[in-house]
Short mmCIF file of C-alpha atoms in Angstrom, two decimals:
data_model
loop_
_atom_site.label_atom_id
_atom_site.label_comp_id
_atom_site.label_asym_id
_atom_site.label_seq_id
_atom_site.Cartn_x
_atom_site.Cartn_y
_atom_site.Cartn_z
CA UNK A 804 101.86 82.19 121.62
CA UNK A 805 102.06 85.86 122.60
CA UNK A 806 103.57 88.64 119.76
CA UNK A 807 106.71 89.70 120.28
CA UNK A 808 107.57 92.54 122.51
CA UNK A 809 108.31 95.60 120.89
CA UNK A 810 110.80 96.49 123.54
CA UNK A 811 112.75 92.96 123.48
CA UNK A 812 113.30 94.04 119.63
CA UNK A 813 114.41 97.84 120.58
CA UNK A 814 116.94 96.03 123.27
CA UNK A 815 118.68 93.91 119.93
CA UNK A 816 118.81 96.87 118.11
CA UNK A 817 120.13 98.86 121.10
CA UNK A 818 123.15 96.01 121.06
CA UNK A 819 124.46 96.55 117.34
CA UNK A 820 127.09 98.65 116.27
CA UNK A 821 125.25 100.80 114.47
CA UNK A 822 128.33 102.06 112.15
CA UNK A 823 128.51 98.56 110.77
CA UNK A 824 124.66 97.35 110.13
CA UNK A 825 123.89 94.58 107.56
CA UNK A 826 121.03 94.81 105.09
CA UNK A 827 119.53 91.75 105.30
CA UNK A 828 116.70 89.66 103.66
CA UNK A 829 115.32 86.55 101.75
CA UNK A 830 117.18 85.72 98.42
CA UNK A 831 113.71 86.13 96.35
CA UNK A 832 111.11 88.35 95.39
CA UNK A 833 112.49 92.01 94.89
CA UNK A 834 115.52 91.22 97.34
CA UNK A 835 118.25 92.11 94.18
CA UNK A 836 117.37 96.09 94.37
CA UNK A 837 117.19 95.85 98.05
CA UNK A 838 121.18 94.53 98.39
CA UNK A 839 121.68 96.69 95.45
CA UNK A 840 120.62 99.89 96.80
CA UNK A 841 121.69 99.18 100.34
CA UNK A 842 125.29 99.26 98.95
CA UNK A 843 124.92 101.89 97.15
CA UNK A 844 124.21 103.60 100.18
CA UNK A 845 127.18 102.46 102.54
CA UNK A 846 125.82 99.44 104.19
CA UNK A 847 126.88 95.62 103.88
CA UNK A 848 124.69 93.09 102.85
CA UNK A 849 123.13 89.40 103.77
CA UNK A 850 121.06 87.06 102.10
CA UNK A 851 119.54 84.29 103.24
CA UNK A 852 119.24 81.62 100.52
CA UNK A 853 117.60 78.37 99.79
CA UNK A 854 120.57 76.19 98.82
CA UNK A 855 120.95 76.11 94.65
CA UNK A 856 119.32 79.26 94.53
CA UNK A 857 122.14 81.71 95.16
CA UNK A 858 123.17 82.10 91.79
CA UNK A 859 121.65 85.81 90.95
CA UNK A 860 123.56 86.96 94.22
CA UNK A 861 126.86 85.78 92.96
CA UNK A 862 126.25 86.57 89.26
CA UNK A 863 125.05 89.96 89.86
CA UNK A 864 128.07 90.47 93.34
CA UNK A 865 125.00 92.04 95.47
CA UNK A 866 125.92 89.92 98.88
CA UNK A 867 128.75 90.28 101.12
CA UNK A 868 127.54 87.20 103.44
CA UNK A 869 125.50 83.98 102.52
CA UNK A 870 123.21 82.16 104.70
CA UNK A 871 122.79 78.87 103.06
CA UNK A 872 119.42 77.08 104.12
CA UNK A 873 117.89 73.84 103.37
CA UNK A 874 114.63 75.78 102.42
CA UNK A 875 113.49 79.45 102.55
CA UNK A 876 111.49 79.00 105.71
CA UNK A 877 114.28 77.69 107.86
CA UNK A 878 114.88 81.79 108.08
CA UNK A 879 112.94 81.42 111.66
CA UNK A 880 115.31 78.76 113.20
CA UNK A 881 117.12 79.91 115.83
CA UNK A 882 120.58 79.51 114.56
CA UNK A 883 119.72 81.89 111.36
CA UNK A 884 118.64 84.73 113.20
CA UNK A 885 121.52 84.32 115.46
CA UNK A 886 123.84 84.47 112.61
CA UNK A 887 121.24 87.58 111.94
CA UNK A 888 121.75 89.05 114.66
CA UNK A 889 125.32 88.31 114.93
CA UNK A 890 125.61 90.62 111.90
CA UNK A 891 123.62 93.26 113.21
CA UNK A 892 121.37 93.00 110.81
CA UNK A 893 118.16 94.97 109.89
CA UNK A 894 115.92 92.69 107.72
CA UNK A 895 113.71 94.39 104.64
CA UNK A 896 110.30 92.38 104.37
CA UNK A 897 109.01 91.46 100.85
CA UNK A 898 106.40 89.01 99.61
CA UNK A 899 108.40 85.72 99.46
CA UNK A 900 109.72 87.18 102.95
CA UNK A 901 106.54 86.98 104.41
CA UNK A 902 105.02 83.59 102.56
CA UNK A 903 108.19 81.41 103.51
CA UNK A 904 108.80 83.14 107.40
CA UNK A 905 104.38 82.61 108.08
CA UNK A 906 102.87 85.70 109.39
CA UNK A 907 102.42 83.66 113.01
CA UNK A 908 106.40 83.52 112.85
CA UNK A 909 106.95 86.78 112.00
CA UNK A 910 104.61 87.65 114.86
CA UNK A 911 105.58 85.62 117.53
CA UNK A 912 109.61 84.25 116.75
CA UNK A 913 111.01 86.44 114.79
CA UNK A 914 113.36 88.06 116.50
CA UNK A 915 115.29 90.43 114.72
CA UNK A 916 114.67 93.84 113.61
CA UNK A 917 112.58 94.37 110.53
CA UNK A 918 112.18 97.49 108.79
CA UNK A 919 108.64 98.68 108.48
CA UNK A 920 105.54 97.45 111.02
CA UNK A 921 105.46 93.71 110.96
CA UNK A 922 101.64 94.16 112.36
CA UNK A 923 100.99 95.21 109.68
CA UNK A 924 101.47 92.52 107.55
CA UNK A 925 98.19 90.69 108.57
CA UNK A 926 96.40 93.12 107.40
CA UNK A 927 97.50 92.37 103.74
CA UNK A 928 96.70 88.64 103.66
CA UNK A 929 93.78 88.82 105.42
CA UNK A 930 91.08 90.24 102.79
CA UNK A 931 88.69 91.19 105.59
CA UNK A 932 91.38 92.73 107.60
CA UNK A 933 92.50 94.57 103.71
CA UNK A 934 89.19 95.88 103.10
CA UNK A 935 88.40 97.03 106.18
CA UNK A 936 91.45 99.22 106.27
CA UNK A 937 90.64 100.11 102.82
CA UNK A 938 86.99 101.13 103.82
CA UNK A 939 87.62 102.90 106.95
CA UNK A 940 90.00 104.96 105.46
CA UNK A 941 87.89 106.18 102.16
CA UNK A 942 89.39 104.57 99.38
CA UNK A 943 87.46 103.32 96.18
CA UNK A 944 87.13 99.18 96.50
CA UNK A 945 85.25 97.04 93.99
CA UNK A 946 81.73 95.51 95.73
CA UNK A 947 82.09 92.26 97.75
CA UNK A 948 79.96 89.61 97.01
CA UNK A 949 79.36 87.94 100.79
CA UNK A 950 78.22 84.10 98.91
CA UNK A 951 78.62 82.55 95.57
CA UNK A 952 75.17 81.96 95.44
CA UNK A 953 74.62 86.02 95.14
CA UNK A 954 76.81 85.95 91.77
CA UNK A 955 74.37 87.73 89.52
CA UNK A 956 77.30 89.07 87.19
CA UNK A 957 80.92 89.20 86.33
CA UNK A 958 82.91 88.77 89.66
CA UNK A 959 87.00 88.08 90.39
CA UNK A 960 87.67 85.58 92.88
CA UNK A 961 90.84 85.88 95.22
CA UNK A 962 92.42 84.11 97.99
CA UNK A 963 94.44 85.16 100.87
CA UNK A 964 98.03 85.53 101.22
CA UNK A 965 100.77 86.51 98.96
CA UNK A 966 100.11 84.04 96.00
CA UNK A 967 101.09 85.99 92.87
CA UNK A 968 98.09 85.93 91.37
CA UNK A 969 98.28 82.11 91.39
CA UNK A 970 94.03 81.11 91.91
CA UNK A 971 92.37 84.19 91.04
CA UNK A 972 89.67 83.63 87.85
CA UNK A 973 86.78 85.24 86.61
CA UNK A 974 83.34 83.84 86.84
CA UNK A 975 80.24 84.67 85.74
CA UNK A 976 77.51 82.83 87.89
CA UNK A 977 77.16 80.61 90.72
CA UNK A 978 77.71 77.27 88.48
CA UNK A 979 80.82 79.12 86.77
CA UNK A 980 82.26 79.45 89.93
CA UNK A 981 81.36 76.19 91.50
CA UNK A 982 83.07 74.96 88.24
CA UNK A 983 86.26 76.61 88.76
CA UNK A 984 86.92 75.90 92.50
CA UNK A 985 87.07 72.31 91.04
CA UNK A 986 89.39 72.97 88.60
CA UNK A 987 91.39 75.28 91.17
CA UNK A 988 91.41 71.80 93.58
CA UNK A 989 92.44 69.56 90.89
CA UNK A 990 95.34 71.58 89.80
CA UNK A 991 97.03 71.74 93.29
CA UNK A 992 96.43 75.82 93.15
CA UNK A 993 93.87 75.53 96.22
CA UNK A 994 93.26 73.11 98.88
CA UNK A 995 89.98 72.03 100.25
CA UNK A 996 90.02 74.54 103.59
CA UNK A 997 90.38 77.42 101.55
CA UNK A 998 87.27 77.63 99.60
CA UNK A 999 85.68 79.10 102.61
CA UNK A 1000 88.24 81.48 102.28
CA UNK A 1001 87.55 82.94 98.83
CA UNK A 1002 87.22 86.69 98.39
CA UNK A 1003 84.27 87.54 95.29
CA UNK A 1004 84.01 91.25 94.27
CA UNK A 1005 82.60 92.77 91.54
CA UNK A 1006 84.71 92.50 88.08
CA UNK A 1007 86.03 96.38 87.77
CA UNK A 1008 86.68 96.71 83.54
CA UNK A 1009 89.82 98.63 83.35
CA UNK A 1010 94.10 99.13 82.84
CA UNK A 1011 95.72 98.10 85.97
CA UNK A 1012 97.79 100.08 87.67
CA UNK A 1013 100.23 98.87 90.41
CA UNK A 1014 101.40 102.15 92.59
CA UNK A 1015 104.43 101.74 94.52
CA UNK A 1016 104.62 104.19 97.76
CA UNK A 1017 106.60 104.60 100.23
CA UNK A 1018 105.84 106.26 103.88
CA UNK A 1019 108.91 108.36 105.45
CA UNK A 1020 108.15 108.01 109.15
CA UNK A 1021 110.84 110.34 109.89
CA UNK A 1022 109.20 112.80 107.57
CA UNK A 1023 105.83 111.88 107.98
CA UNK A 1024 105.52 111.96 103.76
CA UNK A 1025 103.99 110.09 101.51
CA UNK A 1026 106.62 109.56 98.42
CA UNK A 1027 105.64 108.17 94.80
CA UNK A 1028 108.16 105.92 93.70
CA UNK A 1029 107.24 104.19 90.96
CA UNK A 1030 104.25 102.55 89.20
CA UNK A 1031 104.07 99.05 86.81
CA UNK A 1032 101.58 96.59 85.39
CA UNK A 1033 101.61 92.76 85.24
CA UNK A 1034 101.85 90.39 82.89
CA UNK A 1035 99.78 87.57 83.69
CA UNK A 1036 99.41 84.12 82.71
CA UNK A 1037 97.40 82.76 81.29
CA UNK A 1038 95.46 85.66 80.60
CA UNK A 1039 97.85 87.32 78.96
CA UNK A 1040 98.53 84.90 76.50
CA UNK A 1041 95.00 84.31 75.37
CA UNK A 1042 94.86 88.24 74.64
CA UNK A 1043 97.31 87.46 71.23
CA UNK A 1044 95.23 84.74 70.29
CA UNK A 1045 92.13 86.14 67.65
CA UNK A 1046 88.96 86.09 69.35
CA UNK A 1047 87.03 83.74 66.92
CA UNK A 1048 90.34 81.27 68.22
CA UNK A 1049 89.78 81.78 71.99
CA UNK A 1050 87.26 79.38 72.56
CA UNK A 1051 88.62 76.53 71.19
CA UNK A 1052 91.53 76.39 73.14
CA UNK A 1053 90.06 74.96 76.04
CA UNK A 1054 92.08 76.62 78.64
CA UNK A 1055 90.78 78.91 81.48
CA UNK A 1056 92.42 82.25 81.84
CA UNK A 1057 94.47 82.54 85.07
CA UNK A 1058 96.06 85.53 86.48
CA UNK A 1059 99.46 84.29 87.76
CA UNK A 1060 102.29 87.20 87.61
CA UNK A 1061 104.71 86.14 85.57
CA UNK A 1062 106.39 89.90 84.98
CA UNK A 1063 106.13 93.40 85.17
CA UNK A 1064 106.64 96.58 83.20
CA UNK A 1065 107.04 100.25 84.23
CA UNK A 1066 104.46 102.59 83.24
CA UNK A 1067 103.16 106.15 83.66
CA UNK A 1068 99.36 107.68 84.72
CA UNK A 1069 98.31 110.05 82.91
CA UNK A 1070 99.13 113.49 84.67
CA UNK A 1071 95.83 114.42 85.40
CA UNK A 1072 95.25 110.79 87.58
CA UNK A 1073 98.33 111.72 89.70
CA UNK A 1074 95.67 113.94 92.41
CA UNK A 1075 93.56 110.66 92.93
CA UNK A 1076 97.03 109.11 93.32
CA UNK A 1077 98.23 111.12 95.65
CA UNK A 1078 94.68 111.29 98.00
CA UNK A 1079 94.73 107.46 97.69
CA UNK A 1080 98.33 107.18 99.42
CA UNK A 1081 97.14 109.91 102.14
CA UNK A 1082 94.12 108.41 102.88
CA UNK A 1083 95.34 104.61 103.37
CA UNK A 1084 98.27 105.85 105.71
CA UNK A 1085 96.31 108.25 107.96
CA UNK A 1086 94.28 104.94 107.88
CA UNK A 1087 96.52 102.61 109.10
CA UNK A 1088 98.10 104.99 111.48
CA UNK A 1089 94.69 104.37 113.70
CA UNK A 1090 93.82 101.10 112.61
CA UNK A 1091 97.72 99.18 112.86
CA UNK A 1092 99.79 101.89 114.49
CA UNK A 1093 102.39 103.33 113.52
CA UNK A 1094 100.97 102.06 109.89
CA UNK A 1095 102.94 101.47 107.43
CA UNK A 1096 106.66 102.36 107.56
CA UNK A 1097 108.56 102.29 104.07
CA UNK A 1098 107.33 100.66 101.17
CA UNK A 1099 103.61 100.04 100.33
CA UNK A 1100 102.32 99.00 97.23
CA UNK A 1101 97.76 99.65 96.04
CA UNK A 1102 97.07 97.81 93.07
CA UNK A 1103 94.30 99.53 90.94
CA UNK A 1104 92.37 99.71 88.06
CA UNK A 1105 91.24 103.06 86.03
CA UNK A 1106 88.55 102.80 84.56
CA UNK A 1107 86.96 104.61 81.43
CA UNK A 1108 85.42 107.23 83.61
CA UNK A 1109 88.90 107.82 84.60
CA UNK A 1110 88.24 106.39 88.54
CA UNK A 1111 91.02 104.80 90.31
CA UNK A 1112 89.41 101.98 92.03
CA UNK A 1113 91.82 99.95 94.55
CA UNK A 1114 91.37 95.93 94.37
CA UNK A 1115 94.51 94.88 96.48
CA UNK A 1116 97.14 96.18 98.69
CA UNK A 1117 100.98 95.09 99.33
CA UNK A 1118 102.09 96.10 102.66
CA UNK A 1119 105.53 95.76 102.27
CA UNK A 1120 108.08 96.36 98.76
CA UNK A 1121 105.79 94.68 96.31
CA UNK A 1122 107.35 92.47 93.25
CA UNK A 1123 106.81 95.34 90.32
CA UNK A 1124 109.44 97.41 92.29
CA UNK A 1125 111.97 95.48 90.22
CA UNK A 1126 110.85 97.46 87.20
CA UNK A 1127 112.76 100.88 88.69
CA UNK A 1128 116.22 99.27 90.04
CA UNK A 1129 117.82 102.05 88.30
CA UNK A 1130 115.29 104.67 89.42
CA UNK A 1131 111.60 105.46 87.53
CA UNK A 1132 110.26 108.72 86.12
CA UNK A 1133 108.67 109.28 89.67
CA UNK A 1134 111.59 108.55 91.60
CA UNK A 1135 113.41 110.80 89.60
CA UNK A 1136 111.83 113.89 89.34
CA UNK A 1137 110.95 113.50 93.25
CA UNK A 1138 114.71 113.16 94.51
CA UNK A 1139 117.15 113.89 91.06
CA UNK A 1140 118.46 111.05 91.09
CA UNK A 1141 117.87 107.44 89.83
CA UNK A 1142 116.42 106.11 92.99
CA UNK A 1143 115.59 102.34 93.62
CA UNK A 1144 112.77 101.25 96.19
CA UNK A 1145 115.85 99.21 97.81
CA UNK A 1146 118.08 102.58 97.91
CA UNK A 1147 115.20 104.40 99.76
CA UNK A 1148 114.87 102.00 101.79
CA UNK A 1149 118.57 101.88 102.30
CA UNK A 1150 118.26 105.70 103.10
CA UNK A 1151 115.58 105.61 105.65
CA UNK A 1152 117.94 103.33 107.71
CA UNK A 1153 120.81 105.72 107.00
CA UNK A 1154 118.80 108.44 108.07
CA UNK A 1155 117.35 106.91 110.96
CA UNK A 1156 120.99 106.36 112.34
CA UNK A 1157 121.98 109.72 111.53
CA UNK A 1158 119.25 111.48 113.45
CA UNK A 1159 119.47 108.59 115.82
CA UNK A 1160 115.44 108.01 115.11
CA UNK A 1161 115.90 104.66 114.07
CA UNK A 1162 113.87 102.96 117.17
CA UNK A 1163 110.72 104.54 115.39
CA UNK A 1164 111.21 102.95 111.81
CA UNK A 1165 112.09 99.41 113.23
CA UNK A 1166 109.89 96.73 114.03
#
């Protein structure tokens, strides 16, 4: 099935009344600043909701209109993005956004306007795709290991898509590893066909740092919005137990996001972080044009040599910006204001309209 054409999207935008625009997404992931700031900012809002599910929306007032759906992927039948459209409504991507919809969907069905690049989507759940960007455009990425039986030290094992962490483990040789795809398999977390998919790099001993961007395309900036950390299960958890304890628990440490938490570099890091945004969106400007468009998200370690080494990338609002709904030291000092990912988001579609420049924001 071919993509969608670019130009069949343009003509739906070119349709809606663009003083009365609906903020639209999935009711999941970090969709609660998204509706949140997009009021804040003038514009109604939509969410499209798995049925039992809508409670947060109510509870916290953030949706004007409800699109009750038997399940979260039933956002790609025709008669939702009619109602979509009907609404004139500009949908912000986010992870649960893109797991539910399918990246094929979003490709090749989807037909209403997204804010951002939906090409560039792929390029985050696809780890050769991810590190190939990352490579070509200079940015500091652990070693990949190419087979498990090359494991000659500590490695992290990933696999593709948006999965929260859910799969990844440590191993330490090629047994280790053999031995933890089979517990992966027995627990449901992986399925047979994507073992050939794993992802091994080298283990990078550090803090982790999750650095939440976002591209102006009708600035041509790169802003620093905010930056958290993860907690992770069960990893996390094992780190309160004493370490004579640890063994006998039994359990293997997982890595599956369970929350966040805002945090600050260190000053002095803030050049790498800076270089590292410039660098991945020149990038992707060449690689996925027009690269990314709003929110991106690196994930990254620092290291005792004080190195910021990239291991993943978000291409879209990433989970930890729920930690700065009301704004984070970043956002702050950068626009005076407590500023939500959501709200700039919000603003970039404001913008867009004012200058009437949004055909080169929307996807």
């Amino acid at each position: 099935m071919s993509k969608i054409d670019r130009q069949g999207i343009l003509d739906v935008l070119d349709g809606y009344d663009k003083e009365d625009i609906t903020i639209a997404t999935l009711g999941s992931h970090s969709s609660l600043h998204m509706f949140q700031g997009a009021k804040k900012e003038g514009f109604k809002t939509a969410v499209v909701c798995e049925k039992g599910r809508e409670v947060p929306y109510q509870r916290f007032d953030v949706a004007d209109e409800y699109i009750i759906v038997d399940k979260f992927s039933d956002i790609v039948n025709d008669d939702v993005q009619q109602e979509l459209r009907d609404m004139n409504s500009i949908v912000f991507p986010h992870g649960s956004f893109v797991a539910y919809a399918g990246l094929d969907n979003i490709e090749t069905i989807f037909n209403v306007p997204m804010f951002g690049n939906r090409d560039i989507l792929r390029w985050e759940a696809e780890r050769d795709l991810e590190r190939k960007l990352m490579t070509e455009s200079g940015v500091r990425i652990p070693q990949k290991i190419s087979d498990p039986s090359k494991i000659d030290g500590t490695v992290m094992v990933k696999f593709p898509g948006a999965r929260g962490g859910r799969g990844y483990f440590v191993a330490n040789s090629t047994e280790e590893f053999d031995e933890k795809i089979e517990a992966m398999l027995q627990r449901k977390w992986i399925e047979e066909e994507d073992i050939k998919e794993a992802h091994i790099e080298e283990y990078v001993l550090g803090c982790n740092y999750c650095i939440h961007y976002f591209y102006s395309g009708l600035k041509d900036e790169v802003e620093l919005l905010g930056i958290d950390s993860r907690y992770e299960s069960t990893i996390d958890g094992l780190t309160r137990v004493p370490a004579k304890d640890q063994l006998d628990i039994g359990v293997d440490p997982s890595y599956v996001i369970t929350g966040n938490h805002p945090v600050v570099m260190r000053e002095s890091l803030l050049p790498q972080v800076f270089d590292i945004g410039d660098r991945i969106t020149e990038g992707a400007k060449g690689l996925v044009p027009p690269g990314f468009n709003g929110p991106f998200c690196m994930q990254t370690l620092v290291n005792d040599d004080l190195e910021v080494v990239v291991f993943e990338m978000s291409a879209r609002s990433d989970g930890g910006t729920n930690t700065f709904m009301n704004g984070s030291a970043y956002s702050y000092i950068k626009f005076g204001e407590p500023m939500s990912m959501g709200q700039r988001m919000a603003r970039e579609i404001k913008n867009g309209i004012k200058d009437d420049r949004l055909d080169d924001i929307i996807t």
